[in-house]
Amino acid sequence: MQNTDSLEQRSMIEAPSFDVIIVGAGFAGMYMLHLARELGLTATVLETAPGVGGTWFWNRYPGARCDVESMQYSYSFCEELQQEWHWSERYASQPEILKYANHVANRFDLLRDIRFNSRVESAIFHEGEDVWQVSTDGGEHYRAKWCVMATGCLSAAQRPNIPGLGTFKGEIYHTGNWPQEPVDLTGRKIGAIGTGSSGIQVVPELAKLAKHLYVFQRTPNFSIPARNQPMDSAYETEWKQSYAQRRTAARTMPAGIFTDIGTKSALAVSADDRLLEYERRWAAGGTGFTGAYSDLLKDEDANSTAAEFVRKKIREVVTDPAVATLLAPVDHPIGSKRICADTNYFSTFNRQNVTLVDLRSNPLQEVSENGLTAGSQFYELDTLVLATGFDAITGALSKIDIVGRQALTLKEKWRDGPNTYLGLMTSGFPNLFIVTGPGSPSVLTNVIVAIEDNVKWIADCLAHLKTRGAETIEATASAEEGWMEHVGQAAEGTLYTKAKSWYLGVNVPGKPAVFMPYVGGVPTYQKICEEVAADGYKGFVIEGRSESLSARQAVG
Ligand SMILES: Cc1cc2nc3c(=O)[nH]c(=O)nc-3n(C[C@H](O)[C@H](O)[C@H](O)COP(=O)(O)OP(=O)(O)OC[C@H]3O[C@@H](n4cnc5c(N)ncnc54)[C@H](O)[C@@H]3O)c2cc1C
């Protein structure tokens, strides 16, 4: 025991030391590394995967693609980068986005400061020294003054707890952790569980390959045709001619997406006009559909006009009326769960080799060696595809043993739900920043916009701390309390809380049901973040080492 302790202490003292440790090499971690370097800080990135790209490294399932248009779902921080890169489709596929992430890594020479195959298991704040010690599954230790969690909102794949899953003799694939080597599903009897965004993307592709595909659905979801197509060169040119202006304009829109948003109430126009508008948006395709009217996510009556329009479309596309009824969502307002964009999802259920199994009336009982039983029916399967989503927003953080002041663990602190100030920091955990953390707009936006804005704010903050020669920055408990109250109030006035969604964490057994993202929108959030910084980082305590104790006592 003695020996282990001293070994541990020695490796801690000898641990490589940096100004900043960044956890995660997705779009957030890569940009953070780039900006840390520009500040002249020493930085390293620790990443579980053997490559960059985050989401786009892990989600290699057939059909995976973005649902924010690629001209927007990309970095905006470098004009040359956005001019030189060419997207081949309106919505890029996973391989192309991963290629882009690698292009960025090479272009900005990021790889030399990223340690791959390094899963962070713990991050412990050493109070006396004001240093974070970060340890990986490989037994390596690193030290840094600042630690940035760029671990992603949708990076902790959620495996369902189905009795007997471990006994299945066929292959099991999770969409969020798809194998890196090619998977041949041709001629297989496939069971797909889950009909959220990933399920809706993967099902049409599986159907093309499978001998038979059984889609096991608990909750139907709203989806709008993506109308994906090869990139129109005139459209690309139009964007590139005014890229910077369009990126700026996007940041004035609630979701950080440059699009046309209706300013009228859905109830203030005639039924005929509404129909025309919904048809126009349906034909244009994409998730901008819910931007048709200003109150679609606020007023249930307004919302039901859009929901009913989509349900009618589903009934038109799906030839079997009983199947159409099962596919048409009735238990939540449209947009209150992440709205999906699909390619031939609903028409896939017209294929002879596809069967929809409704788990509400035929509950999933067990998986056995050769298949799955739902209701009283046994389905023989070769392959199971789990499109069961993520332990969203807090999942990746909760898998790390994060220990702050006075041995407080983040798990303990967030036992009843996550508390942050601006989604960026949490009190009791000095110098620990979170990118797109709970309490920030994150998954309600074009996430790359949310990432860029958070990362830039953190970098500006680090520059400020460096200039001041500060040792620590920490959110005050009262600022955090005020922010969480504001986050809760913002959600209350909307329909987001009317759905049992992963925004609330209810897809994860035992997770407290708290609405996690900030619904106030990108412009409001960004304005608040900027004001906080301009006001000398109001709501944060910034300390030099000698001041630290007295200042903390003063704050209480
Ligand atoms: C299928 C899919 C489609 C999506 N489409 C869109 C879209 O169209 N538009 C949009 O705005 N958003 C979309 N998203 C959300 C997407 O997650 C974000 O857009 C963005 O890619 C997140 O980047 P990130 O760097 O914050 O996180 P991630 O890309 O998730 O990267 C986090 C990285 O951290 C690593 N990591 C986590 N924990 C640890 C640890 N303990 N130690 C070391 N490394 C760790 C992970 O391995 C991962 O590589 C989609 C998500 C999915 C799953």
Coordinates of C-alpha atoms and ligand atoms in Angstrom, one line a residue:
M1 CA 0.0 0.0 0.0
Q2 CA 2.8 2.3 1.1
N3 CA 4.6 1.5 -2.2
T4 CA 1.5 2.2 -4.3
D5 CA 1.0 5.5 -2.6
S6 CA 4.5 6.7 -3.2
L7 CA 4.5 5.4 -6.8
E8 CA 1.3 7.4 -7.3
Q9 CA 2.8 10.5 -5.7
R10 CA 6.0 10.1 -7.8
S11 CA 4.1 9.8 -11.0
M12 CA 2.0 12.8 -10.0
I13 CA 5.1 14.9 -9.4
E14 CA 6.7 13.7 -12.7
A15 CA 3.5 14.1 -14.6
P16 CA 3.8 16.3 -17.7
S17 CA 2.5 19.7 -16.9
F18 CA 0.6 22.1 -19.2
D19 CA -1.2 25.4 -18.9
V20 CA -4.4 23.7 -20.3
I21 CA -5.6 20.2 -20.6
I22 CA -8.5 19.7 -23.0
V23 CA -10.6 16.5 -22.9
G24 CA -12.1 15.5 -26.2
A25 CA -10.9 16.0 -29.8
G26 CA -14.3 16.7 -31.5
F27 CA -15.0 20.2 -33.0
A28 CA -14.9 21.7 -29.5
G29 CA -11.6 20.3 -28.4
M30 CA -9.9 21.0 -31.7
Y31 CA -10.9 24.7 -31.7
M32 CA -10.0 25.0 -28.1
L33 CA -6.5 23.7 -28.8
H34 CA -6.1 26.1 -31.7
L35 CA -7.1 29.1 -29.6
A36 CA -5.0 28.0 -26.6
R37 CA -2.0 27.9 -28.8
E38 CA -2.8 31.4 -30.2
L39 CA -2.6 32.6 -26.6
G40 CA 0.8 31.2 -26.2
L41 CA -0.4 28.6 -23.7
T42 CA 0.9 25.0 -23.6
A43 CA -1.9 22.6 -24.2
T44 CA -2.6 19.0 -24.7
V45 CA -5.8 17.2 -25.8
L46 CA -6.7 13.8 -24.3
E47 CA -9.1 11.7 -26.5
T48 CA -10.5 8.2 -26.1
A49 CA -10.7 7.6 -29.8
P50 CA -7.7 6.9 -32.1
G51 CA -8.7 9.9 -34.2
V52 CA -10.3 13.4 -34.3
G53 CA -13.9 14.2 -35.1
G54 CA -15.8 13.2 -31.9
T55 CA -19.4 12.5 -33.0
W56 CA -18.3 12.0 -36.5
F57 CA -15.6 9.5 -35.5
W58 CA -18.1 7.3 -33.5
N59 CA -21.4 7.6 -35.4
R60 CA -20.4 5.6 -38.6
Y61 CA -23.8 3.9 -39.1
P62 CA -25.2 3.8 -42.6
G63 CA -27.1 7.0 -43.3
A64 CA -25.4 9.1 -40.7
R65 CA -25.3 12.8 -41.8
C66 CA -25.8 16.2 -40.3
D67 CA -29.3 17.8 -40.3
V68 CA -28.0 21.4 -40.2
E69 CA -27.0 22.3 -43.8
S70 CA -23.3 21.8 -44.3
M71 CA -22.7 25.3 -45.5
Q72 CA -23.6 26.2 -41.9
Y73 CA -22.6 23.0 -40.0
S74 CA -18.9 23.8 -40.2
Y75 CA -16.4 26.2 -38.5
S76 CA -16.8 29.9 -39.2
F77 CA -13.6 31.1 -37.4
C78 CA -11.4 31.0 -40.4
E79 CA -12.5 32.6 -43.7
E80 CA -9.8 30.8 -45.7
L81 CA -11.0 27.5 -44.3
Q82 CA -14.7 28.1 -45.2
Q83 CA -13.7 29.3 -48.6
E84 CA -11.4 26.4 -49.5
W85 CA -13.6 23.6 -48.2
H86 CA -16.2 22.1 -50.6
W87 CA -19.2 20.2 -49.4
S88 CA -20.5 17.7 -51.9
E89 CA -24.0 17.5 -50.6
R90 CA -26.6 19.8 -49.0
Y91 CA -26.3 17.7 -45.8
A92 CA -22.9 16.0 -45.6
S93 CA -22.6 12.4 -44.8
Q94 CA -20.5 11.2 -41.8
P95 CA -17.5 10.2 -43.9
E96 CA -17.3 13.7 -45.4
I97 CA -17.7 15.4 -42.0
L98 CA -14.9 13.2 -40.6
K99 CA -12.7 14.0 -43.6
Y100 CA -13.4 17.7 -42.8
A101 CA -12.4 17.3 -39.2
N102 CA -9.2 15.6 -40.3
H103 CA -8.6 18.4 -42.8
V104 CA -8.9 21.0 -40.0
A105 CA -6.6 19.0 -37.7
N106 CA -3.9 18.9 -40.4
R107 CA -4.5 22.4 -41.6
F108 CA -3.9 23.9 -38.2
D109 CA -1.3 21.3 -37.3
L110 CA -3.3 20.1 -34.3
L111 CA -2.4 16.4 -34.2
R112 CA 1.0 16.8 -32.5
D113 CA -0.7 18.0 -29.4
I114 CA -3.5 15.4 -29.2
R115 CA -3.0 12.1 -27.3
F116 CA -5.3 9.6 -28.8
N117 CA -6.4 6.3 -27.2
S118 CA -6.4 8.2 -23.9
R119 CA -9.7 8.0 -22.0
V120 CA -9.7 10.4 -19.0
E121 CA -10.9 8.5 -15.9
S122 CA -10.3 11.2 -13.3
A123 CA -9.7 14.9 -12.9
I124 CA -8.8 16.0 -9.4
F125 CA -8.2 19.6 -8.3
H126 CA -5.3 20.0 -5.9
E127 CA -6.3 22.9 -3.7
G128 CA -2.9 23.8 -2.3
E129 CA -1.3 24.1 -5.7
D130 CA -4.4 25.2 -7.7
V131 CA -3.7 22.5 -10.2
W132 CA -5.8 19.8 -11.9
Q133 CA -4.4 16.3 -12.1
V134 CA -5.9 14.4 -15.0
S135 CA -5.4 10.6 -15.2
T136 CA -6.2 8.3 -18.1
D137 CA -7.2 4.6 -18.5
G138 CA -3.6 4.0 -19.6
G139 CA -2.3 5.0 -16.2
E140 CA -0.9 8.3 -17.4
H141 CA -1.1 11.4 -15.3
Y142 CA -1.0 15.0 -16.5
R143 CA -1.2 18.3 -14.6
A144 CA -2.5 21.7 -15.7
K145 CA -3.8 24.9 -14.3
W146 CA -6.8 25.0 -16.5
C147 CA -9.0 22.1 -17.6
V148 CA -11.5 22.3 -20.4
M149 CA -14.1 19.6 -20.8
A150 CA -14.9 19.3 -24.5
T151 CA -16.4 15.9 -24.0
G152 CA -19.5 16.5 -26.1
C153 CA -23.3 16.5 -25.4
L154 CA -23.9 13.4 -27.4
S155 CA -20.9 11.2 -26.9
A156 CA -22.0 8.8 -24.1
A157 CA -23.9 6.1 -26.0
Q158 CA -26.9 4.8 -24.1
R159 CA -27.3 1.0 -24.2
P160 CA -30.7 -0.2 -23.3
N161 CA -31.2 -2.4 -20.3
I162 CA -33.0 -5.3 -22.0
P163 CA -33.0 -8.6 -20.2
G164 CA -30.9 -11.2 -22.0
L165 CA -29.1 -8.7 -24.3
G166 CA -25.8 -10.3 -23.3
T167 CA -26.9 -13.7 -24.5
F168 CA -27.6 -12.7 -28.1
K169 CA -25.4 -14.8 -30.4
G170 CA -25.5 -12.4 -33.4
E171 CA -23.8 -9.1 -33.8
I172 CA -25.0 -6.0 -31.8
Y173 CA -24.1 -2.6 -33.0
H174 CA -24.9 0.7 -31.3
T175 CA -25.3 3.6 -33.8
G176 CA -23.3 5.9 -31.5
N177 CA -20.4 3.5 -31.3
W178 CA -20.4 1.9 -34.8
P179 CA -17.4 -0.2 -35.7
Q180 CA -14.5 1.4 -37.6
E181 CA -14.2 -1.5 -39.9
P182 CA -16.8 -2.1 -42.6
V183 CA -19.9 -3.9 -41.5
D184 CA -21.7 -6.1 -44.1
L185 CA -25.4 -6.4 -43.3
T186 CA -26.5 -7.7 -46.6
G187 CA -29.1 -10.4 -46.4
R188 CA -29.3 -10.2 -42.6
K189 CA -32.4 -10.4 -40.5
I190 CA -32.0 -7.2 -38.6
G191 CA -33.8 -5.8 -35.5
A192 CA -33.5 -2.0 -35.1
I193 CA -34.4 -0.6 -31.7
G194 CA -35.1 3.1 -31.4
T195 CA -36.7 5.6 -33.7
G196 CA -35.0 8.9 -32.7
S197 CA -32.7 10.9 -35.0
S198 CA -30.2 8.1 -35.5
G199 CA -32.9 5.4 -35.9
I200 CA -34.7 7.6 -38.5
Q201 CA -31.4 7.9 -40.4
V202 CA -30.3 4.3 -40.2
V203 CA -33.6 2.5 -40.9
P204 CA -33.9 3.3 -44.6
E205 CA -30.3 2.2 -45.2
L206 CA -30.7 -1.0 -43.2
A207 CA -33.9 -1.8 -45.2
K208 CA -32.0 -1.7 -48.4
L209 CA -29.5 -4.3 -47.2
A210 CA -31.6 -6.6 -44.9
K211 CA -33.4 -9.8 -45.8
H212 CA -35.9 -8.5 -43.3
L213 CA -35.8 -5.5 -41.0
Y214 CA -37.9 -5.3 -37.9
V215 CA -38.1 -1.8 -36.5
F216 CA -39.0 -1.8 -32.8
Q217 CA -40.6 1.5 -31.9
R218 CA -41.6 2.8 -28.5
T219 CA -42.1 6.4 -29.3
P220 CA -42.7 7.7 -32.9
N221 CA -41.0 10.9 -33.7
F222 CA -41.7 13.8 -36.1
S223 CA -39.5 14.0 -39.1
I224 CA -39.3 16.3 -42.1
P225 CA -37.9 15.2 -45.4
A226 CA -34.3 16.4 -45.6
R227 CA -34.4 16.8 -49.4
N228 CA -30.7 16.1 -49.4
Q229 CA -29.1 16.6 -52.8
P230 CA -25.7 17.2 -54.4
M231 CA -24.4 20.6 -53.6
D232 CA -25.8 23.2 -56.0
S233 CA -22.8 25.2 -57.2
A234 CA -24.8 28.4 -57.5
Y235 CA -26.0 28.0 -53.9
E236 CA -22.4 27.3 -52.7
T237 CA -21.1 30.4 -54.6
E238 CA -23.9 32.5 -53.1
W239 CA -22.9 31.4 -49.6
K240 CA -19.2 31.8 -50.2
Q241 CA -19.6 35.3 -51.6
S242 CA -21.1 36.5 -48.3
Y243 CA -20.0 33.9 -45.8
A244 CA -18.9 36.2 -43.1
Q245 CA -22.1 38.2 -43.2
R246 CA -24.3 35.1 -43.2
R247 CA -22.4 33.7 -40.2
T248 CA -23.0 36.9 -38.4
A249 CA -26.6 36.9 -39.3
A250 CA -27.0 33.3 -38.2
R251 CA -25.9 34.4 -34.7
T252 CA -28.8 36.7 -34.6
M253 CA -31.2 33.7 -34.9
P254 CA -32.3 31.7 -31.9
A255 CA -30.7 28.4 -33.1
G256 CA -27.7 30.1 -34.6
I257 CA -28.9 28.9 -38.0
F258 CA -29.3 31.4 -41.0
T259 CA -32.8 30.7 -42.1
D260 CA -36.2 32.4 -42.6
I261 CA -38.1 32.4 -39.3
G262 CA -41.8 33.4 -39.3
T263 CA -42.6 36.4 -37.1
K264 CA -46.4 35.8 -37.0
S265 CA -48.4 33.5 -34.8
A266 CA -49.7 30.4 -36.5
L267 CA -53.1 31.3 -35.2
A268 CA -53.0 34.8 -36.7
V269 CA -53.2 33.6 -40.3
S270 CA -55.9 31.8 -42.2
A271 CA -56.0 28.0 -42.4
D272 CA -55.3 28.3 -46.2
D273 CA -52.3 30.5 -45.7
R274 CA -50.9 28.2 -43.0
L275 CA -51.3 25.2 -45.3
L276 CA -49.4 27.0 -48.1
E277 CA -46.6 27.9 -45.7
Y278 CA -46.3 24.4 -44.3
E279 CA -46.4 22.9 -47.8
R280 CA -43.6 25.4 -48.9
R281 CA -41.4 24.4 -45.9
W282 CA -42.2 20.7 -46.4
A283 CA -41.1 20.9 -50.0
A284 CA -38.0 22.9 -49.1
G285 CA -37.1 20.2 -46.6
G286 CA -35.1 20.2 -43.4
T287 CA -35.7 21.1 -39.7
G288 CA -36.4 24.7 -40.6
F289 CA -40.0 23.5 -40.8
T290 CA -40.7 24.5 -37.2
G291 CA -39.5 28.0 -37.8
A292 CA -42.7 28.6 -39.8
Y293 CA -44.4 30.6 -37.0
S294 CA -43.2 32.4 -34.0
D295 CA -45.3 30.4 -31.5
L296 CA -44.9 26.8 -32.6
L297 CA -42.8 26.0 -29.6
K298 CA -44.8 28.2 -27.2
D299 CA -48.5 27.6 -27.8
E300 CA -50.1 24.2 -28.0
D301 CA -52.9 25.2 -30.3
A302 CA -50.4 26.8 -32.7
N303 CA -48.2 23.7 -32.4
S304 CA -51.0 21.3 -33.2
T305 CA -51.6 23.0 -36.6
A306 CA -48.0 22.0 -37.6
A307 CA -48.2 18.6 -35.9
E308 CA -51.4 17.7 -37.7
F309 CA -49.9 18.7 -41.0
V310 CA -47.0 16.3 -40.5
R311 CA -49.3 13.5 -39.3
K312 CA -51.4 13.9 -42.5
K313 CA -48.2 13.7 -44.6
I314 CA -47.3 10.5 -42.8
R315 CA -50.7 9.1 -43.5
E316 CA -50.3 10.0 -47.2
V317 CA -46.9 8.4 -47.5
V318 CA -47.5 5.2 -45.6
T319 CA -49.8 2.8 -47.4
D320 CA -51.0 0.7 -44.5
P321 CA -53.2 2.9 -42.4
A322 CA -52.5 0.9 -39.2
V323 CA -48.8 1.4 -39.7
A324 CA -49.3 5.1 -40.5
T325 CA -51.2 5.5 -37.3
L326 CA -48.4 4.0 -35.3
L327 CA -45.8 6.2 -37.0
A328 CA -47.7 9.4 -36.4
P329 CA -46.6 11.0 -33.1
V330 CA -49.5 12.1 -30.8
D331 CA -47.9 12.2 -27.4
H332 CA -45.7 15.3 -27.7
P333 CA -45.8 18.6 -29.5
I334 CA -43.8 18.8 -32.7
G335 CA -40.3 20.3 -32.0
S336 CA -40.5 19.5 -28.3
K337 CA -38.2 16.6 -29.0
R338 CA -35.3 17.1 -31.4
I339 CA -37.0 17.2 -34.8
C340 CA -35.5 14.8 -37.3
A341 CA -34.7 15.3 -41.0
D342 CA -35.0 12.1 -43.0
T343 CA -34.4 10.5 -46.4
N344 CA -37.3 8.2 -47.2
Y345 CA -38.0 7.2 -43.6
F346 CA -41.7 6.9 -43.7
S347 CA -41.9 5.3 -47.2
T348 CA -39.4 2.6 -46.0
F349 CA -42.4 1.1 -44.1
N350 CA -44.1 0.4 -47.4
R351 CA -41.4 -2.1 -48.3
Q352 CA -42.2 -5.8 -48.1
N353 CA -39.1 -6.6 -46.1
V354 CA -39.8 -4.1 -43.3
T355 CA -42.1 -4.6 -40.3
L356 CA -42.9 -2.1 -37.7
V357 CA -43.3 -3.5 -34.2
D358 CA -45.1 -1.3 -31.7
L359 CA -43.5 -1.7 -28.3
R360 CA -46.2 0.2 -26.5
S361 CA -48.7 -2.6 -27.2
N362 CA -46.1 -5.4 -27.5
P363 CA -43.6 -4.6 -24.7
L364 CA -40.1 -5.7 -25.3
Q365 CA -39.6 -8.7 -23.1
E366 CA -36.2 -10.2 -23.7
V367 CA -33.4 -10.8 -26.1
S368 CA -32.3 -14.4 -26.4
E369 CA -29.6 -16.3 -28.3
N370 CA -31.4 -16.0 -31.7
G371 CA -33.7 -13.1 -31.5
L372 CA -36.0 -10.9 -29.5
T373 CA -39.4 -11.4 -27.9
A374 CA -41.9 -8.5 -27.8
G375 CA -45.5 -9.0 -26.7
S376 CA -46.0 -12.7 -27.2
Q377 CA -44.1 -12.8 -30.5
F378 CA -40.6 -14.0 -31.1
Y379 CA -38.5 -12.4 -33.9
E380 CA -35.6 -14.4 -35.2
L381 CA -32.6 -12.0 -35.8
D382 CA -29.0 -12.2 -37.0
T383 CA -28.2 -8.6 -36.0
L384 CA -29.4 -6.1 -33.5
V385 CA -28.9 -2.4 -34.2
L386 CA -29.3 -0.2 -31.1
A387 CA -30.3 3.3 -32.1
T388 CA -31.0 4.1 -28.5
G389 CA -29.3 7.5 -28.3
F390 CA -27.2 9.0 -25.6
D391 CA -26.9 9.8 -22.0
A392 CA -27.0 13.4 -23.3
I393 CA -25.3 16.6 -22.1
T394 CA -24.0 15.3 -18.8
G395 CA -23.3 11.6 -19.7
A396 CA -19.6 12.0 -20.7
L397 CA -18.9 14.2 -17.7
S398 CA -20.5 11.8 -15.3
K399 CA -18.3 9.0 -16.5
I400 CA -15.2 10.9 -15.3
D401 CA -14.4 11.0 -11.6
I402 CA -14.2 14.8 -11.3
V403 CA -13.2 16.1 -7.9
G404 CA -13.2 19.7 -6.9
R405 CA -12.6 21.7 -3.7
Q406 CA -12.9 19.9 -0.4
A407 CA -13.1 16.5 -2.2
L408 CA -16.6 17.4 -3.7
T409 CA -17.3 15.2 -6.7
L410 CA -19.2 16.5 -9.6
K411 CA -21.4 13.4 -9.5
E412 CA -22.4 14.3 -5.9
K413 CA -22.9 17.9 -6.7
W414 CA -25.1 17.1 -9.7
R415 CA -27.0 14.3 -8.0
D416 CA -30.4 16.1 -8.4
G417 CA -29.5 17.7 -11.8
P418 CA -26.7 19.7 -13.2
N419 CA -26.0 23.3 -11.9
T420 CA -23.7 25.6 -13.8
Y421 CA -23.2 29.3 -14.3
L422 CA -23.8 30.0 -18.0
G423 CA -23.2 26.3 -18.7
L424 CA -19.5 27.2 -18.6
M425 CA -18.4 26.5 -15.1
T426 CA -19.8 25.1 -11.9
S427 CA -19.0 26.4 -8.4
G428 CA -16.6 24.3 -6.3
F429 CA -14.6 23.3 -9.4
P430 CA -12.2 26.2 -10.1
N431 CA -10.5 26.5 -13.4
L432 CA -12.7 23.7 -14.9
F433 CA -14.5 24.9 -18.0
I434 CA -17.2 23.0 -19.9
V435 CA -18.0 23.5 -23.6
T436 CA -21.7 23.4 -24.4
G437 CA -22.4 22.4 -20.8
P438 CA -25.8 22.0 -19.2
G439 CA -27.5 25.4 -18.9
S440 CA -26.1 26.6 -22.3
P441 CA -28.0 26.5 -25.6
S442 CA -25.9 23.5 -26.9
V443 CA -28.1 20.9 -28.6
L444 CA -30.9 23.4 -29.4
T445 CA -28.7 25.1 -31.9
N446 CA -26.3 24.5 -34.7
V447 CA -23.9 23.0 -32.2
I448 CA -20.8 24.3 -34.0
V449 CA -22.0 27.8 -33.4
A450 CA -22.5 27.0 -29.7
I451 CA -19.1 25.4 -29.6
E452 CA -17.3 28.3 -31.3
D453 CA -19.0 30.9 -29.0
N454 CA -18.2 28.9 -25.8
V455 CA -14.6 28.2 -26.8
K456 CA -14.0 31.8 -27.8
W457 CA -15.4 33.0 -24.5
I458 CA -13.2 30.5 -22.6
A459 CA -10.1 31.6 -24.6
D460 CA -10.9 35.3 -23.9
C461 CA -11.3 34.5 -20.3
L462 CA -7.9 32.6 -20.2
A463 CA -6.3 35.7 -21.9
H464 CA -7.8 37.9 -19.2
L465 CA -6.6 35.6 -16.4
K466 CA -3.1 35.4 -17.9
T467 CA -2.9 39.2 -18.1
R468 CA -4.0 39.5 -14.5
G469 CA -1.6 36.8 -13.4
A470 CA -4.6 35.1 -11.8
E471 CA -4.4 31.6 -10.3
T472 CA -8.1 30.6 -10.2
I473 CA -11.5 31.5 -11.5
E474 CA -14.6 30.0 -10.0
A475 CA -18.3 30.6 -10.4
T476 CA -20.0 31.8 -7.2
A477 CA -22.7 29.7 -5.8
S478 CA -25.1 32.6 -6.0
A479 CA -24.4 33.4 -9.6
E480 CA -25.0 29.8 -10.4
E481 CA -28.2 29.7 -8.5
G482 CA -29.5 32.8 -10.3
W483 CA -28.5 31.3 -13.7
M484 CA -30.2 28.0 -13.1
E485 CA -33.4 29.8 -12.0
H486 CA -33.2 31.7 -15.3
V487 CA -32.6 28.5 -17.3
G488 CA -35.6 26.9 -15.6
Q489 CA -37.9 29.9 -16.2
A490 CA -36.9 30.1 -19.8
A491 CA -37.9 26.5 -20.4
E492 CA -41.2 26.8 -18.5
G493 CA -42.6 29.3 -21.0
T494 CA -42.2 26.7 -23.8
L495 CA -43.5 23.4 -25.0
Y496 CA -40.1 21.7 -24.6
T497 CA -41.0 20.5 -21.2
K498 CA -44.1 18.7 -22.6
A499 CA -42.1 15.8 -24.0
K500 CA -40.3 13.0 -22.3
S501 CA -37.1 13.7 -24.1
W502 CA -33.4 13.3 -23.7
Y503 CA -33.2 17.1 -23.1
L504 CA -34.8 16.1 -19.8
G505 CA -32.6 13.0 -19.3
V506 CA -35.6 10.7 -19.0
N507 CA -34.2 8.2 -21.5
V508 CA -31.6 7.2 -18.9
P509 CA -32.9 5.2 -15.9
G510 CA -32.2 7.0 -12.6
K511 CA -31.2 10.3 -14.2
P512 CA -32.9 13.2 -12.5
A513 CA -35.5 14.8 -14.9
V514 CA -34.2 18.3 -15.3
F515 CA -34.5 20.3 -18.5
M516 CA -30.8 20.8 -19.3
P517 CA -30.3 23.1 -22.3
Y518 CA -30.9 26.9 -22.2
V519 CA -33.8 27.8 -24.5
G520 CA -33.2 31.5 -24.4
G521 CA -31.5 31.3 -27.8
V522 CA -28.1 32.0 -29.2
P523 CA -28.3 35.9 -29.3
T524 CA -29.6 36.3 -25.8
Y525 CA -27.2 33.8 -24.3
Q526 CA -24.2 35.2 -26.1
K527 CA -25.1 38.8 -25.1
I528 CA -25.3 37.6 -21.4
C529 CA -21.9 35.9 -21.7
E530 CA -20.3 38.9 -23.3
E531 CA -21.8 41.3 -20.6
V532 CA -20.5 39.0 -17.8
A533 CA -17.0 39.2 -19.3
A534 CA -17.2 43.0 -19.9
D535 CA -18.3 43.4 -16.3
G536 CA -15.1 41.9 -15.1
Y537 CA -16.4 38.4 -15.1
K538 CA -19.4 39.2 -12.9
G539 CA -20.5 36.1 -10.9
F540 CA -17.0 34.6 -10.9
V541 CA -14.3 35.0 -8.3
I542 CA -10.9 35.5 -9.8
E543 CA -8.0 35.2 -7.4
G544 CA -4.3 35.4 -7.3
R545 CA -2.8 32.7 -5.0
S546 CA -2.2 35.0 -2.0
E547 CA -5.7 36.5 -2.2
S548 CA -7.4 33.2 -2.6
L549 CA -8.4 32.3 0.9
S550 CA -9.6 35.7 2.0
A551 CA -11.5 36.3 -1.2
R552 CA -13.2 32.9 -0.9
Q553 CA -14.2 33.6 2.7
A554 CA -15.6 37.0 1.7
V555 CA -17.8 35.3 -1.0
G556 CA -19.0 32.7 1.4
Ligands
LIG1 C1 -25.6 11.3 -35.4 C2 -25.5 12.7 -34.9 C3 -25.8 13.7 -35.8 C4 -25.6 15.0 -35.4 N1 -26.0 16.0 -36.3 C5 -25.9 17.3 -35.9 C6 -26.2 18.4 -36.8 O1 -26.6 18.2 -37.9 N2 -26.1 19.6 -36.3 C7 -25.7 19.9 -35.1 O2 -25.6 21.1 -34.7 N3 -25.3 18.9 -34.2 C8 -25.4 17.7 -34.6 N4 -25.0 16.7 -33.7 C9 -24.5 17.0 -32.4 C10 -22.9 16.9 -32.4 O3 -22.6 16.1 -31.3 C11 -22.3 18.3 -32.4 O4 -22.7 19.0 -33.5 C12 -20.7 18.3 -32.4 O5 -20.2 17.4 -33.3 C13 -20.2 18.1 -31.0 O6 -18.8 18.3 -30.9 P1 -18.1 18.3 -29.6 O7 -16.6 18.4 -29.9 O8 -18.7 19.2 -28.6 O9 -18.4 16.8 -29.0 P2 -18.1 15.4 -29.6 O10 -18.0 15.5 -31.1 O11 -19.0 14.5 -29.0 O12 -16.6 15.1 -29.1 C14 -16.3 14.8 -27.8 C15 -15.1 14.0 -27.8 O13 -14.7 13.8 -26.4 C16 -14.3 12.5 -26.3 N5 -14.4 12.1 -24.9 C17 -15.5 12.1 -24.1 N6 -15.2 11.7 -22.9 C18 -13.9 11.5 -22.8 C19 -13.0 11.1 -21.8 N7 -13.4 10.7 -20.6 N8 -11.7 11.0 -22.1 C20 -11.2 11.3 -23.3 N9 -12.0 11.7 -24.3 C21 -13.3 11.8 -24.1 C22 -15.1 11.6 -27.2 O14 -14.5 10.4 -27.5 C23 -15.3 12.6 -28.3 O15 -14.4 12.3 -29.3 C24 -25.2 15.3 -34.1 C25 -24.9 14.3 -33.2 C26 -25.0 13.0 -33.6 C27 -24.7 11.9 -32.6

